[in-house]
C-alpha positions as a LaTeX table, in Angstrom:
\begin{tabular}{lrrr}
\hline
Residue & $x$ (\AA) & $y$ (\AA) & $z$ (\AA) \\
\hline
Tyr1 & $-0.18$ & 0.04 & 0.10 \\
Tyr2 & 2.99 & 2.21 & $-0.12$ \\
Tyr3 & 4.35 & 4.50 & $-2.79$ \\
Pro4 & 7.72 & 3.38 & $-3.89$ \\
Cys5 & 9.78 & 6.52 & $-3.21$ \\
Glu6 & 13.42 & 7.62 & $-4.18$ \\
Lys7 & 15.78 & 7.86 & $-1.56$ \\
Leu8 & 15.25 & 11.05 & 0.51 \\
Gly9 & 18.71 & 11.25 & 1.43 \\
Asp10 & 20.53 & 11.83 & 5.03 \\
Gly11 & 19.03 & 14.03 & 7.93 \\
Ile12 & 15.84 & 16.11 & 6.90 \\
Pro13 & 14.92 & 16.72 & 3.35 \\
Asp14 & 13.61 & 19.99 & 2.01 \\
Asn15 & 10.14 & 20.94 & 3.44 \\
Gln16 & 8.17 & 21.08 & 0.13 \\
Ile17 & 9.94 & 17.67 & $-1.07$ \\
Leu18 & 8.73 & 16.14 & 1.98 \\
Cys19 & 5.48 & 17.40 & 1.91 \\
Asn20 & 4.82 & 16.23 & $-1.85$ \\
Phe21 & 6.07 & 12.84 & $-0.85$ \\
Leu22 & 3.91 & 12.53 & 2.11 \\
Arg23 & 0.93 & 13.85 & 0.02 \\
Lys24 & 1.65 & 11.03 & $-2.48$ \\
Gln25 & 2.54 & 8.34 & $-0.21$ \\
Gln26 & $-0.94$ & 8.94 & 1.29 \\
Lys27 & $-3.06$ & 9.21 & $-1.79$ \\
Tyr28 & $-1.31$ & 6.15 & $-3.20$ \\
Ala29 & $-2.27$ & 4.18 & 0.14 \\
Phe30 & $-5.84$ & 5.40 & $-0.59$ \\
Lys31 & $-6.02$ & 4.32 & $-4.13$ \\
His32 & $-4.50$ & 0.92 & $-3.81$ \\
Leu33 & $-6.64$ & $-0.27$ & $-1.12$ \\
Pro34 & $-8.84$ & $-3.48$ & $-1.37$ \\
Arg35 & $-11.97$ & $-3.16$ & $-3.44$ \\
Glu36 & $-14.26$ & $-3.54$ & $-0.56$ \\
Lys37 & $-12.75$ & $-0.55$ & 1.15 \\
Arg38 & $-13.05$ & 1.89 & $-1.77$ \\
Gly39 & $-16.12$ & 4.24 & $-2.34$ \\
Phe40 & $-15.48$ & 6.79 & 0.61 \\
Asp41 & $-17.13$ & 10.30 & 0.85 \\
Ala42 & $-15.04$ & 12.67 & $-1.05$ \\
Ala43 & $-15.58$ & 15.46 & 1.50 \\
Ile44 & $-14.30$ & 13.59 & 4.19 \\
Tyr45 & $-11.52$ & 12.48 & 2.24 \\
Asn46 & $-10.52$ & 15.81 & 1.30 \\
Arg47 & $-10.91$ & 17.09 & 4.81 \\
His48 & $-8.30$ & 14.67 & 6.04 \\
Leu49 & $-5.88$ & 15.33 & 3.34 \\
Glu50 & $-5.23$ & 18.85 & 4.49 \\
Lys51 & $-2.01$ & 20.62 & 4.17 \\
Ile52 & 0.69 & 19.02 & 6.01 \\
Glu53 & 3.23 & 20.97 & 8.22 \\
Trp54 & 5.59 & 19.93 & 10.75 \\
Gly55 & 8.31 & 21.47 & 12.80 \\
Asp56 & 10.45 & 20.74 & 16.00 \\
Leu57 & 9.00 & 19.75 & 19.46 \\
Phe58 & 8.77 & 22.02 & 22.52 \\
Val59 & 7.42 & 21.24 & 25.97 \\
Phe60 & 6.52 & 22.93 & 29.14 \\
Gly61 & 4.82 & 22.33 & 32.60 \\
Gln62 & 5.21 & 19.86 & 35.03 \\
Gly63 & 7.11 & 16.64 & 34.40 \\
Asp64 & 7.11 & 14.39 & 37.55 \\
Ser65 & 6.28 & 11.32 & 35.74 \\
Gly66 & 8.58 & 11.93 & 32.56 \\
Gln67 & 5.84 & 13.58 & 30.47 \\
Leu68 & 8.25 & 16.48 & 29.33 \\
Gly69 & 10.86 & 13.96 & 27.71 \\
Leu70 & 13.61 & 16.14 & 28.96 \\
Gly71 & 15.11 & 13.47 & 31.10 \\
Pro72 & 15.05 & 12.51 & 34.83 \\
Asp73 & 16.86 & 15.61 & 35.91 \\
Val74 & 14.42 & 18.08 & 34.34 \\
Leu75 & 11.06 & 17.60 & 35.88 \\
Glu76 & 9.37 & 21.18 & 34.89 \\
Ala77 & 9.72 & 23.73 & 32.54 \\
Ala78 & 8.26 & 27.26 & 32.65 \\
Glu79 & 8.53 & 28.23 & 29.33 \\
Pro80 & 8.61 & 26.15 & 25.94 \\
Thr81 & 11.54 & 24.05 & 25.73 \\
Phe82 & 12.91 & 22.36 & 22.89 \\
Val83 & 13.26 & 18.61 & 23.10 \\
Lys84 & 16.53 & 17.16 & 21.25 \\
Phe85 & 16.24 & 13.79 & 19.68 \\
Asp86 & 19.20 & 11.58 & 18.75 \\
Ala87 & 18.69 & 11.74 & 15.05 \\
Pro88 & 17.43 & 14.91 & 12.88 \\
Thr89 & 13.36 & 14.62 & 13.35 \\
Val90 & 10.60 & 16.91 & 12.60 \\
Phe91 & 7.11 & 16.30 & 13.74 \\
Lys92 & 3.51 & 16.99 & 12.36 \\
Glu93 & 1.11 & 16.06 & 15.53 \\
Val94 & 1.69 & 15.61 & 19.12 \\
Val95 & $-0.88$ & 14.83 & 21.85 \\
Ser96 & $-0.87$ & 15.04 & 25.52 \\
Gly97 & $-2.08$ & 12.63 & 27.73 \\
Gly98 & $-2.90$ & 12.80 & 31.34 \\
Leu99 & 0.80 & 12.21 & 32.48 \\
His100 & 2.02 & 11.24 & 29.07 \\
Thr101 & 3.05 & 12.38 & 25.74 \\
Val102 & 2.84 & 11.03 & 22.30 \\
Val103 & 4.51 & 12.33 & 18.97 \\
Leu104 & 4.20 & 11.70 & 15.42 \\
Ser105 & 7.16 & 12.22 & 13.21 \\
His106 & 7.21 & 13.19 & 9.59 \\
Leu107 & 7.92 & 9.75 & 8.40 \\
Gly108 & 4.90 & 8.28 & 10.34 \\
Asp109 & 7.04 & 7.02 & 13.33 \\
Val110 & 5.48 & 7.49 & 16.81 \\
Tyr111 & 7.36 & 8.25 & 19.97 \\
Ser112 & 6.21 & 8.48 & 23.72 \\
Cys113 & 7.26 & 9.70 & 26.99 \\
Gly114 & 6.02 & 9.74 & 30.44 \\
Cys115 & 3.95 & 7.38 & 33.11 \\
Asn116 & 3.89 & 3.71 & 31.79 \\
Asp117 & 1.96 & 2.19 & 34.78 \\
Glu118 & $-0.68$ & 1.20 & 32.78 \\
Gly119 & 0.66 & 0.84 & 29.38 \\
Ala120 & 0.07 & 4.28 & 27.84 \\
Leu121 & 3.64 & 4.52 & 26.44 \\
Gly122 & 2.95 & 1.29 & 24.29 \\
Arg123 & 6.62 & 0.19 & 24.70 \\
Pro124 & 8.78 & $-1.32$ & 27.55 \\
Ser125 & 10.29 & 1.44 & 29.85 \\
Pro126 & 13.35 & 0.00 & 31.56 \\
Asp127 & 15.60 & 2.18 & 33.94 \\
Asp128 & 14.69 & 5.97 & 33.20 \\
Ser129 & 13.64 & 5.26 & 29.62 \\
Glu130 & 10.07 & 6.62 & 30.49 \\
Tyr131 & 11.82 & 10.23 & 30.96 \\
Tyr132 & 12.88 & 10.23 & 27.38 \\
Phe133 & 10.96 & 10.00 & 23.89 \\
Lys134 & 11.22 & 6.55 & 22.52 \\
Lys135 & 9.84 & 4.94 & 19.57 \\
Ile136 & 6.82 & 2.65 & 19.68 \\
Glu137 & 7.10 & $-0.37$ & 17.18 \\
Phe138 & 4.44 & $-1.30$ & 15.13 \\
Pro139 & 4.17 & $-3.99$ & 12.36 \\
Lys140 & 6.86 & $-3.38$ & 9.56 \\
Ser141 & 4.40 & $-2.26$ & 6.80 \\
Val142 & 2.33 & 0.09 & 9.05 \\
Met143 & 2.79 & 3.94 & 8.50 \\
Ile144 & 0.99 & 5.88 & 11.17 \\
Gln145 & $-1.11$ & 9.28 & 10.04 \\
Lys146 & $-2.69$ & 10.59 & 13.13 \\
Ile147 & $-2.37$ & 9.88 & 16.78 \\
Ala148 & $-4.61$ & 10.54 & 20.16 \\
Ala149 & $-4.26$ & 10.26 & 23.82 \\
Gly150 & $-6.27$ & 9.97 & 26.80 \\
Asp151 & $-5.43$ & 9.57 & 30.87 \\
Ser152 & $-3.97$ & 6.08 & 30.58 \\
Phe153 & $-4.27$ & 5.09 & 27.01 \\
Ser154 & $-3.19$ & 5.98 & 23.49 \\
Ser155 & $-4.09$ & 5.59 & 20.03 \\
Ala156 & $-2.81$ & 5.76 & 16.29 \\
Leu157 & $-4.57$ & 5.43 & 13.05 \\
Ser158 & $-2.60$ & 4.20 & 9.93 \\
Thr159 & $-2.70$ & 4.94 & 6.22 \\
Glu160 & $-4.56$ & 1.98 & 5.72 \\
Gly161 & $-7.68$ & 3.17 & 8.04 \\
Val162 & $-6.70$ & 0.82 & 10.77 \\
Val163 & $-6.96$ & 2.08 & 14.44 \\
Tyr164 & $-4.10$ & 0.65 & 16.72 \\
Ala165 & $-4.54$ & 1.35 & 20.68 \\
Trp166 & $-2.63$ & 0.50 & 23.90 \\
Gly167 & $-2.89$ & 1.27 & 27.61 \\
Thr168 & $-6.41$ & 0.85 & 29.47 \\
Phe169 & $-9.66$ & 3.24 & 29.81 \\
Arg170 & $-10.55$ & 3.99 & 33.26 \\
Asp171 & $-13.52$ & 5.09 & 35.30 \\
Ser172 & $-14.10$ & 6.40 & 38.64 \\
Asn173 & $-13.69$ & 3.07 & 40.33 \\
Gly174 & $-10.27$ & 2.22 & 38.47 \\
Pro175 & $-9.07$ & 0.49 & 35.06 \\
Ile176 & $-11.89$ & $-1.12$ & 32.98 \\
Gly177 & $-9.44$ & $-2.68$ & 30.27 \\
Leu178 & $-8.92$ & $-1.41$ & 26.51 \\
Lys179 & $-10.15$ & $-4.25$ & 24.25 \\
Glu180 & $-10.79$ & $-6.83$ & 26.62 \\
Ala181 & $-12.48$ & $-6.35$ & 30.48 \\
Tyr182 & $-9.70$ & $-5.38$ & 32.71 \\
Lys183 & $-6.94$ & $-6.61$ & 30.35 \\
Ile184 & $-4.10$ & $-3.59$ & 30.11 \\
Glu185 & $-2.39$ & $-3.52$ & 26.77 \\
His186 & 1.50 & $-2.73$ & 26.91 \\
Lys187 & 1.84 & $-2.94$ & 23.33 \\
Pro188 & $-0.28$ & $-1.39$ & 20.19 \\
Val189 & $-2.92$ & $-3.86$ & 19.06 \\
Val190 & $-5.21$ & $-3.61$ & 16.24 \\
Phe191 & $-8.34$ & $-2.04$ & 17.73 \\
Phe192 & $-10.61$ & $-1.09$ & 14.80 \\
Asn193 & $-10.40$ & $-2.48$ & 11.38 \\
Met194 & $-13.52$ & $-2.42$ & 9.11 \\
Pro195 & $-14.25$ & $-2.33$ & 5.46 \\
Asp196 & $-15.61$ & 1.22 & 6.30 \\
Phe197 & $-12.13$ & 2.09 & 7.57 \\
Ala198 & $-11.49$ & 4.98 & 9.77 \\
Val199 & $-10.11$ & 8.41 & 8.62 \\
Ser200 & $-9.85$ & 10.14 & 12.08 \\
Ile201 & $-9.50$ & 9.76 & 15.61 \\
Asn202 & $-9.98$ & 11.87 & 18.88 \\
Ala203 & $-9.55$ & 10.92 & 22.53 \\
Gly204 & $-10.87$ & 12.40 & 25.92 \\
Asn205 & $-9.66$ & 11.66 & 29.15 \\
Asn206 & $-11.12$ & 8.12 & 29.21 \\
His207 & $-13.09$ & 7.56 & 25.89 \\
Leu208 & $-12.05$ & 7.20 & 21.93 \\
Ile209 & $-13.95$ & 8.71 & 18.79 \\
Ile210 & $-13.40$ & 7.17 & 15.54 \\
Leu211 & $-14.68$ & 8.71 & 12.15 \\
Thr212 & $-15.08$ & 6.48 & 9.16 \\
Thr213 & $-15.04$ & 7.18 & 5.45 \\
Ser214 & $-18.72$ & 7.06 & 5.10 \\
Gly215 & $-19.04$ & 9.66 & 8.08 \\
Lys216 & $-20.00$ & 7.26 & 10.78 \\
Ile217 & $-18.92$ & 7.72 & 14.29 \\
Phe218 & $-17.93$ & 4.89 & 16.60 \\
Thr219 & $-17.12$ & 5.70 & 20.30 \\
Cys220 & $-15.58$ & 3.51 & 23.12 \\
Gly221 & $-14.34$ & 3.52 & 26.75 \\
Cys222 & $-15.58$ & 4.98 & 29.99 \\
Ala223 & $-19.39$ & 6.05 & 29.70 \\
Glu224 & $-20.05$ & 7.52 & 33.07 \\
Asp225 & $-20.61$ & 11.27 & 31.77 \\
Gly226 & $-22.44$ & 10.27 & 28.86 \\
Gln227 & $-19.33$ & 10.84 & 26.80 \\
Leu228 & $-19.76$ & 7.67 & 24.43 \\
Gly229 & $-23.24$ & 9.20 & 23.34 \\
Arg230 & $-24.97$ & 6.04 & 22.92 \\
Leu231 & $-25.81$ & 4.53 & 26.48 \\
Ser232 & $-28.69$ & 5.24 & 28.95 \\
His233 & $-27.91$ & 6.65 & 32.20 \\
Arg234 & $-28.38$ & 3.06 & 33.61 \\
Leu235 & $-25.99$ & 1.40 & 31.61 \\
Ala236 & $-23.41$ & 4.21 & 31.44 \\
Ser237 & $-23.20$ & 4.55 & 35.37 \\
Asn238 & $-23.34$ & 0.63 & 35.92 \\
Arg239 & $-20.45$ & $-0.36$ & 33.54 \\
Gly240 & $-22.75$ & $-1.59$ & 30.97 \\
Gly241 & $-25.20$ & $-3.30$ & 33.26 \\
Arg242 & $-25.89$ & $-7.04$ & 32.63 \\
Phe243 & $-24.20$ & $-6.48$ & 29.17 \\
Gly244 & $-20.97$ & $-5.91$ & 31.05 \\
Leu245 & $-17.71$ & $-4.05$ & 30.06 \\
Lys246 & $-17.93$ & $-5.46$ & 26.45 \\
Leu247 & $-20.73$ & $-2.93$ & 25.69 \\
Leu248 & $-18.33$ & 0.10 & 26.61 \\
Leu249 & $-15.10$ & $-1.29$ & 24.98 \\
Thr250 & $-16.26$ & $-2.38$ & 21.90 \\
Pro251 & $-16.44$ & 0.51 & 19.33 \\
Thr252 & $-19.95$ & 1.06 & 18.63 \\
Ile253 & $-21.85$ & 3.46 & 16.26 \\
Val254 & $-23.29$ & 6.52 & 17.51 \\
Tyr255 & $-26.48$ & 7.70 & 15.99 \\
Leu256 & $-27.07$ & 11.34 & 16.02 \\
Ser257 & $-30.78$ & 10.95 & 16.64 \\
Gly258 & $-30.08$ & 9.91 & 19.97 \\
Gly259 & $-33.82$ & 8.74 & 19.97 \\
Ala260 & $-34.86$ & 11.22 & 22.72 \\
Thr261 & $-37.64$ & 12.99 & 20.91 \\
Pro262 & $-39.64$ & 12.50 & 17.69 \\
Lys263 & $-37.84$ & 15.62 & 16.43 \\
Glu264 & $-34.43$ & 14.35 & 17.18 \\
Leu265 & $-35.32$ & 11.20 & 15.32 \\
Glu266 & $-35.66$ & 13.25 & 12.00 \\
Leu267 & $-31.95$ & 14.22 & 12.46 \\
Lys268 & $-30.87$ & 10.48 & 11.92 \\
Lys269 & $-30.60$ & 11.39 & 8.09 \\
His270 & $-27.98$ & 13.49 & 9.00 \\
Ser271 & $-25.65$ & 10.84 & 10.51 \\
Ser272 & $-24.01$ & 9.84 & 6.99 \\
Arg273 & $-23.06$ & 13.78 & 6.78 \\
Val274 & $-20.34$ & 14.01 & 9.39 \\
Phe275 & $-17.00$ & 15.10 & 8.34 \\
Gly276 & $-15.25$ & 15.96 & 11.50 \\
Ile277 & $-14.86$ & 15.10 & 15.30 \\
Ser278 & $-13.51$ & 16.39 & 18.14 \\
Ser279 & $-13.67$ & 16.08 & 21.99 \\
Ser280 & $-13.05$ & 17.75 & 25.29 \\
Lys281 & $-11.64$ & 15.75 & 28.28 \\
Cys282 & $-15.15$ & 14.43 & 29.07 \\
Ala283 & $-17.28$ & 15.11 & 26.10 \\
Ser284 & $-17.51$ & 14.53 & 22.42 \\
Phe285 & $-18.54$ & 16.64 & 19.40 \\
Ala286 & $-19.36$ & 15.99 & 15.75 \\
Phe287 & $-19.22$ & 18.22 & 12.79 \\
Leu288 & $-21.82$ & 18.20 & 9.91 \\
Leu289 & $-21.56$ & 19.42 & 6.19 \\
Asp290 & $-24.38$ & 21.90 & 7.05 \\
Gly291 & $-22.46$ & 23.78 & 9.57 \\
Arg292 & $-23.99$ & 22.32 & 12.41 \\
Ile293 & $-22.27$ & 20.88 & 15.58 \\
Phe294 & $-23.69$ & 17.92 & 17.56 \\
Thr295 & $-22.48$ & 17.38 & 21.36 \\
Trp296 & $-22.79$ & 14.69 & 24.28 \\
Gly297 & $-20.89$ & 14.33 & 27.61 \\
Leu298 & $-20.36$ & 16.08 & 30.90 \\
Asn299 & $-22.35$ & 19.46 & 31.16 \\
Asn300 & $-22.34$ & 20.21 & 34.93 \\
Phe301 & $-21.14$ & 23.91 & 34.21 \\
Lys302 & $-23.41$ & 24.03 & 31.03 \\
Gln303 & $-20.12$ & 23.92 & 28.91 \\
Leu304 & $-22.04$ & 21.97 & 26.31 \\
His305 & $-25.54$ & 23.20 & 26.41 \\
Pro306 & $-27.26$ & 25.84 & 28.65 \\
Asn307 & $-30.91$ & 24.13 & 28.87 \\
Leu308 & $-29.94$ & 20.64 & 29.52 \\
Glu309 & $-28.95$ & 18.31 & 32.25 \\
Glu310 & $-25.63$ & 17.66 & 34.05 \\
Arg311 & $-24.99$ & 14.67 & 31.57 \\
Ile312 & $-26.14$ & 14.46 & 28.01 \\
Tyr313 & $-26.13$ & 10.85 & 27.35 \\
Phe314 & $-27.39$ & 11.20 & 23.51 \\
Pro315 & $-26.23$ & 13.87 & 20.79 \\
Val316 & $-27.83$ & 16.98 & 20.80 \\
Ser317 & $-27.50$ & 19.82 & 18.36 \\
Met318 & $-25.77$ & 22.81 & 19.65 \\
Glu319 & $-27.70$ & 25.22 & 17.33 \\
Gly320 & $-29.95$ & 26.37 & 20.13 \\
Ala321 & $-27.14$ & 27.04 & 22.29 \\
Leu322 & $-25.34$ & 29.04 & 19.66 \\
Tyr323 & $-28.17$ & 31.09 & 17.94 \\
Lys324 & $-26.59$ & 34.28 & 18.62 \\
Ile325 & $-23.86$ & 33.50 & 16.05 \\
Tyr326 & $-25.08$ & 30.84 & 13.80 \\
Glu327 & $-25.91$ & 31.38 & 10.30 \\
Pro328 & $-27.38$ & 28.76 & 8.31 \\
Gly329 & $-24.72$ & 27.37 & 5.89 \\
Lys330 & $-21.88$ & 28.48 & 7.74 \\
Ser331 & $-19.74$ & 26.45 & 10.23 \\
Met332 & $-20.57$ & 27.23 & 13.84 \\
Gly333 & $-17.06$ & 26.06 & 14.84 \\
Tyr334 & $-13.64$ & 26.10 & 13.02 \\
Asp335 & $-12.22$ & 24.40 & 15.75 \\
Ile336 & $-13.33$ & 23.05 & 19.25 \\
Ala337 & $-11.86$ & 21.75 & 22.25 \\
Gly338 & $-12.49$ & 21.58 & 26.02 \\
Gly339 & $-11.09$ & 20.89 & 29.63 \\
Val340 & $-13.09$ & 19.14 & 32.14 \\
Gln341 & $-15.43$ & 22.18 & 32.84 \\
His342 & $-14.88$ & 24.50 & 30.24 \\
Thr343 & $-15.48$ & 24.41 & 26.40 \\
Val344 & $-13.64$ & 27.01 & 23.60 \\
Phe345 & $-14.20$ & 27.14 & 20.12 \\
Val346 & $-13.15$ & 29.21 & 17.14 \\
Asp347 & $-16.17$ & 30.29 & 14.92 \\
Tyr348 & $-16.30$ & 30.85 & 11.49 \\
Asn349 & $-14.93$ & 34.40 & 11.93 \\
Asn350 & $-11.82$ & 33.08 & 13.48 \\
Lys351 & $-12.67$ & 34.24 & 16.91 \\
Pro352 & $-12.47$ & 32.29 & 20.15 \\
Leu353 & $-15.49$ & 32.07 & 22.33 \\
Ala354 & $-15.85$ & 30.00 & 25.76 \\
Met355 & $-18.57$ & 28.43 & 27.49 \\
Gly356 & $-18.87$ & 26.65 & 31.15 \\
Asp357 & $-16.99$ & 27.05 & 34.43 \\
Cys358 & $-15.90$ & 30.86 & 34.63 \\
Arg359 & $-13.63$ & 30.41 & 37.74 \\
Asp360 & $-9.56$ & 30.80 & 37.68 \\
Gly361 & $-9.68$ & 32.32 & 34.09 \\
Arg362 & $-11.15$ & 29.19 & 32.44 \\
Leu363 & $-13.13$ & 31.28 & 30.01 \\
Gly364 & $-10.47$ & 34.06 & 29.36 \\
Arg365 & $-12.08$ & 36.75 & 31.44 \\
Ile366 & $-12.17$ & 38.67 & 34.54 \\
Pro367 & $-12.37$ & 36.05 & 37.70 \\
Cys368 & $-15.68$ & 35.29 & 39.28 \\
Asn369 & $-17.74$ & 32.80 & 41.12 \\
Tyr370 & $-19.71$ & 30.59 & 38.85 \\
Asn371 & $-22.93$ & 30.88 & 40.95 \\
Asp372 & $-22.64$ & 34.61 & 41.51 \\
Cys373 & $-21.67$ & 35.96 & 38.22 \\
Ser374 & $-23.55$ & 38.21 & 35.87 \\
His375 & $-22.25$ & 36.40 & 32.48 \\
Asp376 & $-24.83$ & 35.24 & 30.23 \\
Lys377 & $-24.41$ & 31.59 & 30.63 \\
Ser378 & $-26.78$ & 30.92 & 27.44 \\
Gln379 & $-24.37$ & 31.78 & 25.19 \\
Pro380 & $-20.56$ & 31.24 & 24.50 \\
Leu381 & $-18.49$ & 34.47 & 26.04 \\
Pro382 & $-16.00$ & 36.37 & 23.87 \\
Val383 & $-12.27$ & 35.49 & 25.01 \\
His384 & $-10.79$ & 38.88 & 26.37 \\
Leu385 & $-7.21$ & 39.56 & 25.07 \\
Ala386 & $-4.71$ & 40.90 & 27.43 \\
Ser387 & $-3.28$ & 44.45 & 26.13 \\
Thr388 & $-0.47$ & 46.68 & 27.46 \\
His389 & $-3.12$ & 49.08 & 28.62 \\
Lys390 & $-4.62$ & 47.26 & 31.46 \\
Val391 & $-7.82$ & 47.25 & 29.64 \\
Pro392 & $-9.44$ & 43.93 & 28.44 \\
Ile393 & $-10.27$ & 44.12 & 24.85 \\
Gly394 & $-12.58$ & 41.66 & 23.26 \\
Ile395 & $-10.78$ & 39.74 & 20.65 \\
Glu396 & $-13.80$ & 39.70 & 18.77 \\
Ser397 & $-13.45$ & 43.58 & 18.27 \\
Ser398 & $-9.79$ & 43.10 & 16.83 \\
Gly399 & $-10.16$ & 42.62 & 13.06 \\
Ala400 & $-6.49$ & 41.86 & 12.76 \\
Met401 & $-6.48$ & 38.93 & 15.33 \\
Gln402 & $-7.32$ & 35.52 & 13.88 \\
Phe403 & $-7.16$ & 32.09 & 15.50 \\
His404 & $-7.25$ & 28.92 & 13.98 \\
Thr405 & $-6.29$ & 26.21 & 16.53 \\
Val406 & $-7.46$ & 25.58 & 20.14 \\
Ala407 & $-6.46$ & 23.04 & 22.77 \\
Cys408 & $-7.45$ & 22.70 & 26.24 \\
Gly409 & $-5.80$ & 21.15 & 29.32 \\
Asp410 & $-8.14$ & 20.16 & 32.31 \\
Ala411 & $-8.47$ & 23.85 & 33.33 \\
Cys412 & $-6.46$ & 25.92 & 30.95 \\
Thr413 & $-6.60$ & 26.98 & 27.05 \\
Leu414 & $-3.89$ & 27.42 & 24.47 \\
Val415 & $-4.82$ & 28.84 & 21.04 \\
Ile416 & $-2.70$ & 29.57 & 17.91 \\
Thr417 & $-3.20$ & 32.79 & 15.79 \\
Gly418 & $-2.83$ & 32.99 & 11.80 \\
Lys419 & 0.61 & 34.34 & 12.39 \\
Gly420 & 1.67 & 31.35 & 14.32 \\
Glu421 & 1.77 & 32.73 & 17.79 \\
Leu422 & 0.54 & 31.28 & 21.01 \\
Tyr423 & $-2.05$ & 32.46 & 23.58 \\
Ser424 & $-2.87$ & 31.05 & 26.65 \\
Trp425 & $-5.14$ & 31.51 & 29.65 \\
Gly426 & $-6.45$ & 29.76 & 32.69 \\
Val427 & $-4.99$ & 27.84 & 35.60 \\
Gly428 & $-1.23$ & 28.32 & 35.52 \\
Cys429 & $-0.12$ & 26.45 & 38.64 \\
Asn430 & 1.46 & 23.49 & 36.72 \\
Leu431 & 3.18 & 26.09 & 34.35 \\
Gln432 & 1.56 & 24.74 & 31.44 \\
Leu433 & 0.67 & 28.33 & 30.30 \\
Gly434 & 4.19 & 28.67 & 28.92 \\
Val435 & 4.51 & 32.63 & 30.15 \\
Gly436 & 7.50 & 31.69 & 32.63 \\
Asn437 & 5.51 & 31.70 & 35.93 \\
Gly438 & 2.61 & 29.86 & 37.67 \\
Lys439 & $-0.07$ & 32.75 & 37.92 \\
Asp440 & $-3.18$ & 32.02 & 36.54 \\
Leu441 & $-4.18$ & 34.05 & 33.59 \\
Tyr442 & $-7.73$ & 35.59 & 33.43 \\
Glu443 & $-7.25$ & 37.14 & 29.77 \\
Ala444 & $-5.69$ & 35.65 & 26.48 \\
Thr445 & $-1.91$ & 36.07 & 26.93 \\
His446 & 0.82 & 36.22 & 24.36 \\
Val447 & 3.22 & 33.48 & 25.07 \\
Asp448 & 5.95 & 36.11 & 24.54 \\
Val449 & 9.24 & 33.92 & 25.42 \\
Lys450 & 12.61 & 33.93 & 23.89 \\
Ser451 & 12.60 & 30.31 & 22.96 \\
Leu452 & 9.52 & 31.18 & 20.40 \\
Ser453 & 10.78 & 34.66 & 19.56 \\
Asp454 & 11.54 & 33.49 & 15.79 \\
Gln455 & 9.20 & 30.25 & 15.90 \\
Glu456 & 6.02 & 29.71 & 14.08 \\
Val457 & 3.70 & 27.71 & 16.12 \\
Leu458 & 1.93 & 24.93 & 14.20 \\
Tyr459 & 0.23 & 22.86 & 16.57 \\
Thr460 & $-0.43$ & 22.45 & 20.37 \\
Ser461 & $-1.81$ & 20.26 & 22.91 \\
Ser462 & $-2.47$ & 20.00 & 27.03 \\
Gly463 & $-2.85$ & 17.41 & 29.45 \\
Ala464 & $-3.45$ & 17.57 & 33.10 \\
Gln465 & $-0.09$ & 19.02 & 34.15 \\
His466 & 1.84 & 19.82 & 31.03 \\
Ser467 & 1.39 & 21.40 & 27.37 \\
Val468 & 3.26 & 20.73 & 24.08 \\
Ile469 & 3.61 & 22.41 & 20.81 \\
Ile470 & 5.24 & 21.87 & 17.36 \\
Ala471 & 7.09 & 25.02 & 15.78 \\
Arg472 & 9.22 & 25.76 & 13.18 \\
Pro473 & 11.64 & 28.63 & 12.37 \\
Arg474 & 9.43 & 31.61 & 11.07 \\
Arg475 & 9.55 & 32.16 & 7.30 \\
Val476 & 10.69 & 35.56 & 6.64 \\
Asp477 & 8.03 & 35.59 & 3.29 \\
Ser478 & 5.40 & 33.88 & 5.41 \\
Lys479 & 1.92 & 35.76 & 5.17 \\
Asp480 & 0.77 & 37.57 & 8.13 \\
Asp481 & $-2.44$ & 35.81 & 8.21 \\
Leu482 & $-2.59$ & 32.43 & 7.22 \\
Ser483 & $-6.30$ & 31.80 & 7.89 \\
\hline
\end{tabular}
């Protein structure tokens, strides 16, 4: 399934050459799949063959479990710190688990570091090897194109549309297993392999979401907060009830109808029109071609929907919750992510908005108590931009400030502008905001540090105690606004 390429030479090849090679490699893989795996949705295919970008790896935050990958002598970093590898390597994706990190190289290799108590690294960790990024071994013919990570598990998607996973899911009572009940997988195992093959994966703290070529969504893992979107409260809160853990651990399709009301039943026809997925730590999101977003999961601070219960067990449309900014035919969210108690998304105007728990700066606004605050909880709130004039400036009022990527830790947020600049806000006690101190930030603050002074940030992710980014040297001729 792989394109027979010419030798790329020693070291890192020219960016454009490498980009062309990877794109050709991926297209060749799809073109030469077995006949039963053909006929996928063109919109989904194009969505997941987006422009490939790569750069160097930087980490910051707490690293007591080795999740920074800087060695046993460096257990914290207040600012983004470059991670050096033995051989010249650049990366196109990185994800932060609870206490571990997984990164994907330009050649499709996967590296991991951090806590390996429950197999989240997917490799042996003798001596102090968990404090360094080490390669995870896959079958010889496998090339990885996307990765995801939760608290105690990780996952990888191959160019053949096969999902691999390792580690274990957990609930409030402890480990529940990964592929089999209570069994921890310490090496990658085939987790999802169907004729309707996978094109994207995403992970919350303890659940995994899979999107297939036909636009179907499959979920598995912990269901306690409704994050699987397919089980009732009785089954979700009782480890599958009489059906057992197999009901949770087996990837099973999610219907956007949910079956809750006759009106929602009419939405079942839209299930085949899903083109993208995302997740917060305890919730899931589905993007439809008509611009709508469906969601399900933990809603205890109204971080998903202002008018629904604390846990949403079946998919509901966010259209009603976003009526002030929703325009038919336009995407309601260019990117979306969330922590445990807050959600942040970038709308179609490339402006970040937040909803949920407003304590400790989670929403990027002035500090307040959730129960006593005067904020309108029925709508996402514009994030404030920290300025040099000590007066909060709504990002929505700044025409020049464009954002295109958002990532959330448990109680913090990082966003990337069209210029490749990094902004952060929220709880900073773990140093995962990257600004050089452990203070909470109540407004979106530019991570203006020396290590990023000449860097263009491409990708970011944040876990429970640390954050990671991929950045490359800023191009002299790069456009100010890439959006």
